[in-house]
Short mmCIF file of C-alpha atoms in Angstrom, two decimals:
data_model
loop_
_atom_site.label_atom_id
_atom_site.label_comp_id
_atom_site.label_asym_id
_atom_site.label_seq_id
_atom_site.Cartn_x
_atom_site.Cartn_y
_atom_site.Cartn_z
CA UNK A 1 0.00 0.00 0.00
CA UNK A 2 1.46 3.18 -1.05
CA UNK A 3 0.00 6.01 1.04
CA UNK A 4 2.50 8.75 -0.63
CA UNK A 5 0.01 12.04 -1.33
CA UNK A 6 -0.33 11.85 -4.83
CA UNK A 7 -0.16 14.57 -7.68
CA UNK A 8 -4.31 15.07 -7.53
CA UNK A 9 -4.43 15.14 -3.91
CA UNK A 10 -1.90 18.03 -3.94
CA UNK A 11 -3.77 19.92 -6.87
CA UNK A 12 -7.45 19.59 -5.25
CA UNK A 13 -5.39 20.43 -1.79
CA UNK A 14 -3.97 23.81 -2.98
CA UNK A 15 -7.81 24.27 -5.07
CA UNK A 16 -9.32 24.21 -1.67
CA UNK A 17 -7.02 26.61 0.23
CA UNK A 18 -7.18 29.00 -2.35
CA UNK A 19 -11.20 28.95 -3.12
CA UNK A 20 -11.44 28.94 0.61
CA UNK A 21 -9.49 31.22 1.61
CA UNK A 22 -11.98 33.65 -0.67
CA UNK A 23 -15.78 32.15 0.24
CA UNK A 24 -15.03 30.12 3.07
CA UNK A 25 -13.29 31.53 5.91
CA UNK A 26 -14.33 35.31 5.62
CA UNK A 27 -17.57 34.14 6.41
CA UNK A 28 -17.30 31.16 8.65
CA UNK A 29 -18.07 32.58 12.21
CA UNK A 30 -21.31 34.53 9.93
CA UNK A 31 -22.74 31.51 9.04
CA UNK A 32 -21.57 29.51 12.54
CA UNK A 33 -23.38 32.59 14.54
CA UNK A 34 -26.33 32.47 12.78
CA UNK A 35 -26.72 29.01 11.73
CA UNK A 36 -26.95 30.25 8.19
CA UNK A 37 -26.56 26.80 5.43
CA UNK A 38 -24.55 28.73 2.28
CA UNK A 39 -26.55 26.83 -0.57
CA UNK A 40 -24.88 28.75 -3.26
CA UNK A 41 -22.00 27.87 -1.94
CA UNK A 42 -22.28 24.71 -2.71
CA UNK A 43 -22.87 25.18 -6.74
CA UNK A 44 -19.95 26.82 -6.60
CA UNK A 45 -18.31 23.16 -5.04
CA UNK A 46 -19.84 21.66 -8.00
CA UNK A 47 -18.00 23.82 -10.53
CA UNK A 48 -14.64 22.69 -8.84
CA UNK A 49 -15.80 19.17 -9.27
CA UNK A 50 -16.17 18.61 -5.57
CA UNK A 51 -19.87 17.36 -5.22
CA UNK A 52 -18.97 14.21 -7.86
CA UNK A 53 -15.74 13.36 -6.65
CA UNK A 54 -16.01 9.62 -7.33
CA UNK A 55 -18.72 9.93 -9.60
CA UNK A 56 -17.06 8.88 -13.35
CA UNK A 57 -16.76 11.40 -16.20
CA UNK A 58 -19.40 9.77 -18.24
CA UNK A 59 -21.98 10.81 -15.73
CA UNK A 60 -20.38 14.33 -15.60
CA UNK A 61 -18.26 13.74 -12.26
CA UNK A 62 -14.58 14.22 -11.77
CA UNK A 63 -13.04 10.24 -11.79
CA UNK A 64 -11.51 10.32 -8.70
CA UNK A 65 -10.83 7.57 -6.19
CA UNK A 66 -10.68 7.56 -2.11
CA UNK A 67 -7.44 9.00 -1.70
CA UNK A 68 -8.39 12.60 -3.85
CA UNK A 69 -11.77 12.53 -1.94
CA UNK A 70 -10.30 11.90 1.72
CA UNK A 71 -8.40 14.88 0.86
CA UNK A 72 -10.98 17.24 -0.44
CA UNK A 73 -12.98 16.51 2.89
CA UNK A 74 -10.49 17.04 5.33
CA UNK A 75 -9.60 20.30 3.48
CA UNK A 76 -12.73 21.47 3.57
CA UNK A 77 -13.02 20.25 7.03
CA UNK A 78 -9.65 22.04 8.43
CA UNK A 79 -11.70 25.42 7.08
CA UNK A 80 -15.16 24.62 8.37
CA UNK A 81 -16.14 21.17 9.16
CA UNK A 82 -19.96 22.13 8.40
CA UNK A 83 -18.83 22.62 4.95
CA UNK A 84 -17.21 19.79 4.72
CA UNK A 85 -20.38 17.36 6.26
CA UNK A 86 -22.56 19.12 3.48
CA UNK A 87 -20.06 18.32 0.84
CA UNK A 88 -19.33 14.22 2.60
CA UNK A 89 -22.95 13.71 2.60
CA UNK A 90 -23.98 14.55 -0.52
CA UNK A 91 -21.53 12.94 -2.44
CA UNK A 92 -21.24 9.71 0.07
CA UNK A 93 -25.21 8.94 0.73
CA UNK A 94 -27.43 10.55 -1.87
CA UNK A 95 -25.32 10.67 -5.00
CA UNK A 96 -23.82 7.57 -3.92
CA UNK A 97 -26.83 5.62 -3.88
CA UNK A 98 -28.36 6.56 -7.15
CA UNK A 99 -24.85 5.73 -8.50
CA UNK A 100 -24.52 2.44 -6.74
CA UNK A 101 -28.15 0.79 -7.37
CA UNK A 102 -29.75 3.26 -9.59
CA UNK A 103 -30.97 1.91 -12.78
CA UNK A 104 -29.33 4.19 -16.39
CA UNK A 105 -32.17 5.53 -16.50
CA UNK A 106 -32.15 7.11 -13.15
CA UNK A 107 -28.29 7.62 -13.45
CA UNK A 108 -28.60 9.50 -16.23
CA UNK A 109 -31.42 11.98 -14.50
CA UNK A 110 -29.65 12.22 -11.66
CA UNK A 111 -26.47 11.95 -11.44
CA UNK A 112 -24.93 14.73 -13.90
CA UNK A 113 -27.50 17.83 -11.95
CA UNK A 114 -25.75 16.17 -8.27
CA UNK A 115 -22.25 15.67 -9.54
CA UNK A 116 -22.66 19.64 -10.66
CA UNK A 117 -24.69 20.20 -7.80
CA UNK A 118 -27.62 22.12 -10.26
CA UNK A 119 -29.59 19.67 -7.44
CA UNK A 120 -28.28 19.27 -3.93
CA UNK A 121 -29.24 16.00 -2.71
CA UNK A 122 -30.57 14.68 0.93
CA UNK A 123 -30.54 10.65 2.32
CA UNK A 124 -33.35 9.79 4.56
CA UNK A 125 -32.89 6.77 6.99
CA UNK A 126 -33.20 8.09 10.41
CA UNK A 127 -36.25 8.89 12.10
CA UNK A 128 -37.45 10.56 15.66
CA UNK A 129 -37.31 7.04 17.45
CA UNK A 130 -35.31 5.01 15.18
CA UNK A 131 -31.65 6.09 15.08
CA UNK A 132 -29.68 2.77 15.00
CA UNK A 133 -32.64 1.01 15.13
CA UNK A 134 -33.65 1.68 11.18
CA UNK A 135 -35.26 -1.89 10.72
CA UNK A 136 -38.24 -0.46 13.05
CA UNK A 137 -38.69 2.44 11.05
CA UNK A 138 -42.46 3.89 10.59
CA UNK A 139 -42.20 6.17 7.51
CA UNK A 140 -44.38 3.69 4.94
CA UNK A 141 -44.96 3.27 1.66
CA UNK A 142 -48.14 1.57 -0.01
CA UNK A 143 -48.46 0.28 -2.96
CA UNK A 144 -51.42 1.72 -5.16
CA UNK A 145 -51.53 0.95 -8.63
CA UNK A 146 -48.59 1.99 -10.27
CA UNK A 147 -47.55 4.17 -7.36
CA UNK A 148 -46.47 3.86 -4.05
CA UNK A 149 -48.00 6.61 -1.06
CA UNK A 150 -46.19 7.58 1.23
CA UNK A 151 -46.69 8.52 4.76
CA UNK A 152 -43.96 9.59 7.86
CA UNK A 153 -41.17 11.54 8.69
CA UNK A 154 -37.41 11.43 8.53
CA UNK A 155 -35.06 13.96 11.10
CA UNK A 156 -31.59 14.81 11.18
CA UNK A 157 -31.49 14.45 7.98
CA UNK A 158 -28.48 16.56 6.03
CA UNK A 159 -30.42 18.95 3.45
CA UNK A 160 -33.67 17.47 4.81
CA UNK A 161 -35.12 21.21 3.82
CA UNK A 162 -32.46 22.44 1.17
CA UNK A 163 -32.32 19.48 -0.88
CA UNK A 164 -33.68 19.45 -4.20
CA UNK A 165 -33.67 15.56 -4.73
CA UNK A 166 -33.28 12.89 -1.93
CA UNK A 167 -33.14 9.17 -1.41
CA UNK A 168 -35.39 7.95 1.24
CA UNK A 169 -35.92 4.64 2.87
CA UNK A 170 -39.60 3.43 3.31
CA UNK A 171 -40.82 0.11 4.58
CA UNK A 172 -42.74 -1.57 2.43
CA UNK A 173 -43.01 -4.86 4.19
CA UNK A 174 -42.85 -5.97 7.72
CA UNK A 175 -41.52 -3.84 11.19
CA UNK A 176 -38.00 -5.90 11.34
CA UNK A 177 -37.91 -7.34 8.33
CA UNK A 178 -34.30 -6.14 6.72
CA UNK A 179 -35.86 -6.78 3.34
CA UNK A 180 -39.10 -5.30 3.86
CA UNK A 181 -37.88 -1.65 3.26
CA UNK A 182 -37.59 0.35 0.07
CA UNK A 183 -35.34 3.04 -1.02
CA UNK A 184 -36.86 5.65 -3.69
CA UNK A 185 -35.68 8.76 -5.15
CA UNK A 186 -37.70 11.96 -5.04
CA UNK A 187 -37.93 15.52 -6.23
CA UNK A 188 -38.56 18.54 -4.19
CA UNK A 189 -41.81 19.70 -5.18
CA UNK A 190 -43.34 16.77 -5.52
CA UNK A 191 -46.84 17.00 -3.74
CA UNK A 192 -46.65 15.57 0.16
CA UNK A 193 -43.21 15.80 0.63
CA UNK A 194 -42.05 19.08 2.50
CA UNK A 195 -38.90 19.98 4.29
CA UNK A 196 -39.79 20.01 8.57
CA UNK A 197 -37.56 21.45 11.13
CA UNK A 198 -34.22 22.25 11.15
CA UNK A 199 -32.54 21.88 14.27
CA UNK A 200 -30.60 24.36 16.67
CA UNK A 201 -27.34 22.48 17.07
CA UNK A 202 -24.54 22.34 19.11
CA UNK A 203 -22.05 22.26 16.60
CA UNK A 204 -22.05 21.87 12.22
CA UNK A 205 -24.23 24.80 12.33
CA UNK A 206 -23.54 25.84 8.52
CA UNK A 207 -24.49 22.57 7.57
CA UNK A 208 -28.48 22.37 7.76
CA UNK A 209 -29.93 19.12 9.47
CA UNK A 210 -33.54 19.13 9.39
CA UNK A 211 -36.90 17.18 9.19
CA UNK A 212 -38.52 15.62 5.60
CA UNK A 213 -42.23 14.98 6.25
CA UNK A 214 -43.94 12.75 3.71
CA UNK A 215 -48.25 12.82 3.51
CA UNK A 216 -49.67 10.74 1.01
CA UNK A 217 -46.50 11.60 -1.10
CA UNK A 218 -47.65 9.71 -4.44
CA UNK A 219 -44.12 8.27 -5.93
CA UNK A 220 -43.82 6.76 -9.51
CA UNK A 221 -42.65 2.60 -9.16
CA UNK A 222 -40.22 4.06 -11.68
CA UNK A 223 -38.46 6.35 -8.86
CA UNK A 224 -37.87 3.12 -6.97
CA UNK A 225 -33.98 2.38 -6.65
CA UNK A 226 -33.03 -1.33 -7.03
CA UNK A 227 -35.40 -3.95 -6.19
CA UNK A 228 -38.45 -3.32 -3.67
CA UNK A 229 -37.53 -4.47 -0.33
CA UNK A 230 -33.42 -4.19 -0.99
CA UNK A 231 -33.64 -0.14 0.86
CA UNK A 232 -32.27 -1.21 4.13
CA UNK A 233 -29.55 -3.79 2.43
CA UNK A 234 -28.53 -0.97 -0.24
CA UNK A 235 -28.04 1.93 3.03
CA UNK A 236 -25.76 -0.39 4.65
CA UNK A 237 -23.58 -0.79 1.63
CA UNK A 238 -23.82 2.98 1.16
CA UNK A 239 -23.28 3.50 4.91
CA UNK A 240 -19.41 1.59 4.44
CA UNK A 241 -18.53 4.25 2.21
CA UNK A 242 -19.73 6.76 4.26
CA UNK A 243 -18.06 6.14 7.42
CA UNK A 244 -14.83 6.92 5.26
CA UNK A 245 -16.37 10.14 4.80
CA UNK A 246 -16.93 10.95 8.19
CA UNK A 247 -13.38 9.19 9.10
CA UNK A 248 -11.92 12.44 6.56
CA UNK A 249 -14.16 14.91 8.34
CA UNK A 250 -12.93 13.56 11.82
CA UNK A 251 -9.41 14.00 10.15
CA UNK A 252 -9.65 17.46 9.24
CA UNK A 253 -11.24 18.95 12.43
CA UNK A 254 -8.51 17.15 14.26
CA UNK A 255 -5.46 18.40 11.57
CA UNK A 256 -7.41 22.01 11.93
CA UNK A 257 -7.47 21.41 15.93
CA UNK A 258 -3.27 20.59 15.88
CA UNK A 259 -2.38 22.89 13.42
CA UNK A 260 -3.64 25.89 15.20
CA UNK A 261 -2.54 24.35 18.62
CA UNK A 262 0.86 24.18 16.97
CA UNK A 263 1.20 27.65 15.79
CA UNK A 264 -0.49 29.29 19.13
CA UNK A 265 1.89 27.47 21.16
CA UNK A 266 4.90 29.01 19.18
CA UNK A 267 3.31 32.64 19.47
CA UNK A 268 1.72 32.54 23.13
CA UNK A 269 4.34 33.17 25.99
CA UNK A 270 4.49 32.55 29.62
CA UNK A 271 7.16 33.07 32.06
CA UNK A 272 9.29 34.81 29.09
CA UNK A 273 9.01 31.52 27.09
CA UNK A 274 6.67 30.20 24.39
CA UNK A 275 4.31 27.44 25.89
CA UNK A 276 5.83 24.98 23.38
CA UNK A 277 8.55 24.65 25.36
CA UNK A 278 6.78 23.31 28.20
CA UNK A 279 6.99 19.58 28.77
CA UNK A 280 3.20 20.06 29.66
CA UNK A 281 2.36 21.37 26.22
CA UNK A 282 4.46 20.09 24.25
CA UNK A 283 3.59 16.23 25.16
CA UNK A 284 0.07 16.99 24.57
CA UNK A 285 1.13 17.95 20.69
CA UNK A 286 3.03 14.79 20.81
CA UNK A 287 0.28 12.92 21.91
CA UNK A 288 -2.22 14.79 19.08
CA UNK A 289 0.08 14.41 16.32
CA UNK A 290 0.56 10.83 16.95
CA UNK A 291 -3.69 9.96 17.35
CA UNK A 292 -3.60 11.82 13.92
CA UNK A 293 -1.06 10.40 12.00
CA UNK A 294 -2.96 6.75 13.57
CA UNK A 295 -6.56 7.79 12.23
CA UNK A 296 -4.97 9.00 8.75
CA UNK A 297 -3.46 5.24 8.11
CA UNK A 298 -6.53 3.58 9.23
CA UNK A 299 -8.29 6.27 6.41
CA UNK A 300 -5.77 5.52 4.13
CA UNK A 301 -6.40 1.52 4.34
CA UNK A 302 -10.02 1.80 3.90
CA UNK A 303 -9.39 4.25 1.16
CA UNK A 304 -7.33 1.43 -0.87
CA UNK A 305 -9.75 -1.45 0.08
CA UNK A 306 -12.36 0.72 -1.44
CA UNK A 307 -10.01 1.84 -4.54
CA UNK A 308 -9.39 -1.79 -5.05
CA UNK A 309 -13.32 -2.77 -4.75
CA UNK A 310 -12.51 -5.21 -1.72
CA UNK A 311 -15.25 -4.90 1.24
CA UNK A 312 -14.77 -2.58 3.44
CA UNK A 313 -16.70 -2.66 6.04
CA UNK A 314 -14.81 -3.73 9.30
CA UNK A 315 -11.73 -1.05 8.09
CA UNK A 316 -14.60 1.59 7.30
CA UNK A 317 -16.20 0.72 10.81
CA UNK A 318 -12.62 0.68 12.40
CA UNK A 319 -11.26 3.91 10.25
CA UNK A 320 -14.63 6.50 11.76
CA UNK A 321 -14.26 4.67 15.23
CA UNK A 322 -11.13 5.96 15.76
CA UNK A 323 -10.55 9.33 14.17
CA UNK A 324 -14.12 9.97 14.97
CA UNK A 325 -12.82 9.70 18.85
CA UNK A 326 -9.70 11.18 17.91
CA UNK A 327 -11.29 14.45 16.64
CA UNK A 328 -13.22 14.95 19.93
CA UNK A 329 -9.91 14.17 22.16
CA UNK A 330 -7.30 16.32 20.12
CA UNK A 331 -9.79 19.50 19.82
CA UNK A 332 -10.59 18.97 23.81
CA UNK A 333 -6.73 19.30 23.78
CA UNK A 334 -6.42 21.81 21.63
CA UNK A 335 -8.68 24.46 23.68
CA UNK A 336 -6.87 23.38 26.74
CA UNK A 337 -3.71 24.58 25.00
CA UNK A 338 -5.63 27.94 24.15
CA UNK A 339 -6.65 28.15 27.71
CA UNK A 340 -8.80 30.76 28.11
CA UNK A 341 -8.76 32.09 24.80
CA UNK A 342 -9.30 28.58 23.76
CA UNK A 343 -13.02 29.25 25.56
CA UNK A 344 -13.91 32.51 23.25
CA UNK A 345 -14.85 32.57 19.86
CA UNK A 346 -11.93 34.73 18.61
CA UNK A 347 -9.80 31.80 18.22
CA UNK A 348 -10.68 28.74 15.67
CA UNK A 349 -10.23 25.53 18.33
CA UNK A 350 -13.67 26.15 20.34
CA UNK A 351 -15.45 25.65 16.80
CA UNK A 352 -13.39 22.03 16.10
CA UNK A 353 -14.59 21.35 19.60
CA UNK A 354 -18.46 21.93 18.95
CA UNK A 355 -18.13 20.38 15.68
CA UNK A 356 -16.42 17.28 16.26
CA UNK A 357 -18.97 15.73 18.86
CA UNK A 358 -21.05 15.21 15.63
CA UNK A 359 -18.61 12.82 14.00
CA UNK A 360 -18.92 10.27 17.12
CA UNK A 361 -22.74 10.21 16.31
CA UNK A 362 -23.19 10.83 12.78
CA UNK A 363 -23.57 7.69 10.40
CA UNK A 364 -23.29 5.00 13.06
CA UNK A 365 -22.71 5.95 16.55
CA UNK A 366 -19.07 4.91 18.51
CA UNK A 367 -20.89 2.03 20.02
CA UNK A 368 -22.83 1.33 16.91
CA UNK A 369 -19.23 1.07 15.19
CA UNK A 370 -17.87 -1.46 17.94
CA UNK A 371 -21.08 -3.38 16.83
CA UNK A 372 -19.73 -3.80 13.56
CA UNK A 373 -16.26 -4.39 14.58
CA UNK A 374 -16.63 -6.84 17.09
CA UNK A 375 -19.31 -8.88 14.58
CA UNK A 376 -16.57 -8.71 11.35
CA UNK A 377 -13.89 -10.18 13.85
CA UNK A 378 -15.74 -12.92 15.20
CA UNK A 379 -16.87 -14.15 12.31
#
């Protein structure tokens, strides 16, 4: 395995710092403040090729692997991890999903408007009392005639109001059944199905999370993806991907987190020297460096499983345990080497620190990823 950063990752790198420099950061603690989601924003992502990253050039994406799209996340991450959880999420669950089990047809509607981002897309699975629990979900769909209805709700869902096409998993069978659910794509606009609530959160505040509410929401058997009753089997192949993508967002908060820590610990002085100097300080960057150098090799190896289509799903599960965990430790760090400053939001770390609690929840809790673990090793 050759993990050496390779001549795409250093050109969609140095893309990043620039564009961001520009529309991201000016604006950051803006949008942070008043939990303002930067839609536009994100069409401008798609003209830089980043909402298609993986997506092939035939279906107007850019033909990149794991590697280039690790690194477009955590650079997007290291200047505002909200941006880079919109960006993750649509490319990883909704565009991802079409791609993976949509039928040409569907591809070829689909895919080119997300990989541009002319459509941002949304992935319903959760709902209000089934997180992990998605094989009791309630949201329904009926079959009538050559339609299905649809009746429910889906929360903290990523776009849930923004998003101008989403994938959303109904059952269509029995409570339990893992092959009783459904997965169909749908348009915004289409009549019963309406954006719900967007949450106040704690962190990720750029990056909308909100309700999709579904009330006798007539959907076309043509908008089905896959076969009927494969939804629940198709999210958990999506979700493998997609704990790489929160693995990269865990890594970037946690390379934003050190880098500052490193710098501010050069500049700040106590005692007539800089902190770095301090045994006290300067094992705690040790210790950081090291937990992130550890999560970036565990990326890395799921990122080449994935390149070389092998299953991925205990190194996925293993890869957003860890940096996931990481992320929360080294920005915890990180505002402890602030100190008080570390506490205000004049400095960058106390924003890491909201924002990474999300990546030990998102896509498959810690404990839900020890599940997964613990099952692929005792196999």
């Amino acid at each position: 395995m050759n993990f050496s950063e390779n001549e795409n990752q250093k050109m969609i790198a140095q893309m990043i710092r620039d564009f961001g420099a520009k529309e991201i950061t000016p604006f950051r603690k803006e949008w942070d403040d008043q939990s303002h989601f930067p839609k536009p924003l994100f069409k401008k992502l798609g003209e830089l090729g980043l909402m298609g990253v993986l997506i092939p050039t035939e279906y107007g994406g850019s033909g990149f692997g794991y590697f280039e799209y690790v690194t477009a996340i955590v650079e997007l991450s290291k200047l505002d991890p909200s941006i880079g959880l919109s960006m993750a999420a649509h490319n990883s669950l909704c565009t991802n999903h079409i791609f993976m089990f949509g039928n040409e047809e569907q591809k070829r509607k689909y895919i080119p408007k997300l990989a541009s981002c002319e459509w941002l897309g949304a992935w319903g699975l959760t709902e209000p009392n089934t997180g992990s629990d998605a094989g009791n979900m309630k949201t329904v769909a009926i079959k009538d005639g050559d339609h299905y209805v649809l009746n429910g709700a889906k929360n903290f869902i990523t776009h849930g109001a923004s998003g101008d096409v989403a994938v959303v998993i109904a059952r269509t069978g029995e409570v339990g059944d893992s092959h009783g659910m459904t997965a169909f794509v749908i348009e915004r606009g289409t009549p019963g199905f309406e954006g719900g609530r967007k949450e106040d959160k704690l962190g990720m505040r750029a990056s909308e999370t909100a309700e999709m509410i579904f009330t006798d929401c007539r959907v076309h058997e043509s908008q089905v993806l896959g076969e009927v009753g494969d939804g629940f089997i198709q999210s958990m192949k999506v979700l493998d991907g997609g704990r790489i993508s929160i693995a990269a967002l865990s890594l970037g908060i946690a390379e934003g987190a050190l880098e500052a820590s490193i710098a501010y610990s050069k500049e700040r002085h106590q005692f007539n020297k800089p902190i770095s100097s301090f045994q006290g300080i300067s094992f705690k960057l040790a210790d950081m460096a090291t937990q992130v150098e550890a999560s970036k090799l565990l990326i890395y190896k799921a990122c080449d499983l994935k390149n070389r289509g092998e299953k991925v799903t205990l190194a996925g599960a293993q890869a957003k345990l860890y940096a996931s965990e990481v992320c929360v430790s080294v920005s915890n760090e990180a505002v402890q080497i602030f100190g008080g400053y570390g506490f205000t939001k004049d400095y960058p770390v106390e924003k890491f620190y909201r924002d990474s609690k999300l990546c030990t929840i998102g896509e498959g809790t810690s404990e839900i990823q020890k599940l997964v673990i613990s099952r692929e090793i005792l196999k």
